[in-house]
């Protein structure tokens, strides 16, 4: 997850920071045991993703340790990993997703262009 270069925050701290900075939120649910999550975590070492992450408040939550929040954010299921974009006031924009009928909040676990495109759409709409 490239903790050295991306400032991941807790849910509460992230919401407070977003309200204060007026930055949109990138919220990711993952688990420690999920191989897709492990692959997805490597995308966040891409220099372009690191640079773009500076325009967001970055929140990463372990689904197993945050069951109530995982249930709150599940417009199309509780699969993992899933990535959402929220306004600076913490409102989920369900329209910011991948263009497919299911697993809409699953971005490519190997190609950084997938999450970069999602971040670009979120910045255009939420910034």
Short mmCIF file of C-alpha atoms in Angstrom, two decimals:
data_model
loop_
_atom_site.label_atom_id
_atom_site.label_comp_id
_atom_site.label_asym_id
_atom_site.label_seq_id
_atom_site.Cartn_x
_atom_site.Cartn_y
_atom_site.Cartn_z
CA UNK A 1 0.00 0.00 0.00
CA UNK A 2 3.09 2.19 -0.14
CA UNK A 3 2.66 3.65 3.34
CA UNK A 4 5.95 5.53 2.94
CA UNK A 5 4.60 7.69 0.10
CA UNK A 6 0.83 7.74 0.58
CA UNK A 7 -0.72 9.25 3.69
CA UNK A 8 -3.38 6.72 4.63
CA UNK A 9 -5.77 7.89 7.33
CA UNK A 10 -8.33 6.33 9.62
CA UNK A 11 -11.98 6.85 8.71
CA UNK A 12 -12.63 9.45 11.41
CA UNK A 13 -9.39 11.38 10.81
CA UNK A 14 -9.93 11.22 7.06
CA UNK A 15 -13.45 12.63 7.25
CA UNK A 16 -12.22 15.48 9.46
CA UNK A 17 -9.28 16.20 7.15
CA UNK A 18 -11.52 16.20 4.04
CA UNK A 19 -13.98 18.64 5.64
CA UNK A 20 -11.11 20.93 6.60
CA UNK A 21 -9.21 20.76 3.27
CA UNK A 22 -12.26 20.44 0.98
CA UNK A 23 -10.51 17.52 -0.73
CA UNK A 24 -12.44 14.51 -2.02
CA UNK A 25 -11.93 11.14 -0.34
CA UNK A 26 -10.64 7.91 -1.84
CA UNK A 27 -11.96 5.12 0.40
CA UNK A 28 -10.68 1.56 -0.03
CA UNK A 29 -11.89 -1.60 1.66
CA UNK A 30 -9.49 -4.56 1.71
CA UNK A 31 -8.53 -7.52 3.90
CA UNK A 32 -5.16 -8.92 4.88
CA UNK A 33 -5.98 -12.40 3.52
CA UNK A 34 -7.24 -11.39 0.05
CA UNK A 35 -4.82 -12.10 -2.83
CA UNK A 36 -6.55 -9.51 -5.05
CA UNK A 37 -6.05 -6.90 -2.32
CA UNK A 38 -2.35 -7.80 -2.11
CA UNK A 39 -2.04 -7.31 -5.87
CA UNK A 40 -4.06 -4.07 -5.78
CA UNK A 41 -1.83 -2.67 -3.03
CA UNK A 42 1.10 -2.69 -5.47
CA UNK A 43 -0.71 -0.28 -7.81
CA UNK A 44 -0.23 2.38 -5.13
CA UNK A 45 3.54 2.28 -5.66
CA UNK A 46 3.11 3.64 -9.18
CA UNK A 47 4.56 7.21 -9.25
CA UNK A 48 1.52 8.60 -11.08
CA UNK A 49 -0.85 7.09 -8.50
CA UNK A 50 1.28 8.48 -5.66
CA UNK A 51 1.19 11.94 -7.26
CA UNK A 52 -2.56 11.84 -7.89
CA UNK A 53 -3.25 10.57 -4.34
CA UNK A 54 -2.06 13.96 -3.04
CA UNK A 55 -5.31 15.45 -4.40
CA UNK A 56 -7.36 13.14 -2.15
CA UNK A 57 -7.76 12.26 1.47
CA UNK A 58 -6.76 8.60 1.33
CA UNK A 59 -8.59 6.18 3.65
CA UNK A 60 -7.91 2.44 3.70
CA UNK A 61 -10.03 0.17 5.89
CA UNK A 62 -9.70 -3.51 6.70
CA UNK A 63 -13.19 -4.87 5.99
CA UNK A 64 -12.85 -7.47 8.75
CA UNK A 65 -12.10 -4.81 11.37
CA UNK A 66 -14.64 -2.28 10.07
CA UNK A 67 -17.72 -4.40 9.45
CA UNK A 68 -20.21 -1.63 10.21
CA UNK A 69 -18.58 0.78 7.73
CA UNK A 70 -18.22 -1.99 5.16
CA UNK A 71 -21.97 -2.60 5.42
CA UNK A 72 -22.64 1.15 5.07
CA UNK A 73 -20.61 1.37 1.86
CA UNK A 74 -21.88 -1.49 -0.30
CA UNK A 75 -24.00 -0.24 -3.19
CA UNK A 76 -23.28 -3.44 -5.12
CA UNK A 77 -21.98 -5.83 -2.47
CA UNK A 78 -19.20 -6.24 0.06
CA UNK A 79 -16.57 -7.79 -2.23
CA UNK A 80 -12.94 -6.76 -1.82
CA UNK A 81 -11.02 -4.79 -2.72
CA UNK A 82 -13.44 -2.01 -3.48
CA UNK A 83 -12.71 1.67 -3.95
CA UNK A 84 -15.13 4.55 -3.53
CA UNK A 85 -14.90 8.27 -4.08
CA UNK A 86 -16.62 10.55 -1.61
CA UNK A 87 -17.14 14.30 -1.54
CA UNK A 88 -15.24 16.35 1.02
CA UNK A 89 -18.31 16.18 3.27
CA UNK A 90 -18.16 12.37 3.24
CA UNK A 91 -21.00 11.62 0.81
CA UNK A 92 -20.50 8.62 -1.46
CA UNK A 93 -20.87 9.39 -5.15
CA UNK A 94 -22.12 6.02 -6.42
CA UNK A 95 -21.83 7.21 -10.04
CA UNK A 96 -18.02 7.24 -9.77
CA UNK A 97 -17.29 3.65 -10.67
CA UNK A 98 -16.02 1.38 -13.39
CA UNK A 99 -18.42 1.00 -16.36
CA UNK A 100 -19.59 -2.56 -15.80
CA UNK A 101 -22.79 -4.19 -14.51
CA UNK A 102 -21.30 -5.71 -11.35
CA UNK A 103 -18.21 -5.21 -9.19
CA UNK A 104 -18.35 -1.57 -10.23
CA UNK A 105 -15.95 -0.47 -7.49
CA UNK A 106 -13.24 -2.98 -8.34
CA UNK A 107 -10.38 -1.30 -10.15
CA UNK A 108 -7.64 -3.23 -11.92
CA UNK A 109 -5.29 -4.90 -9.50
CA UNK A 110 -2.42 -4.76 -11.99
CA UNK A 111 -2.93 -1.75 -14.26
CA UNK A 112 -2.53 1.68 -12.59
CA UNK A 113 -4.40 3.38 -15.46
CA UNK A 114 -7.67 1.97 -14.06
CA UNK A 115 -7.48 3.73 -10.67
CA UNK A 116 -5.88 6.81 -12.27
CA UNK A 117 -8.89 7.17 -14.60
CA UNK A 118 -11.21 6.74 -11.62
CA UNK A 119 -9.31 9.42 -9.70
CA UNK A 120 -9.50 11.77 -12.68
CA UNK A 121 -13.28 11.30 -12.95
CA UNK A 122 -13.64 11.92 -9.21
CA UNK A 123 -11.54 15.09 -9.33
CA UNK A 124 -13.56 16.44 -12.27
CA UNK A 125 -16.83 15.79 -10.48
CA UNK A 126 -15.98 16.39 -6.82
CA UNK A 127 -13.27 19.03 -6.82
#
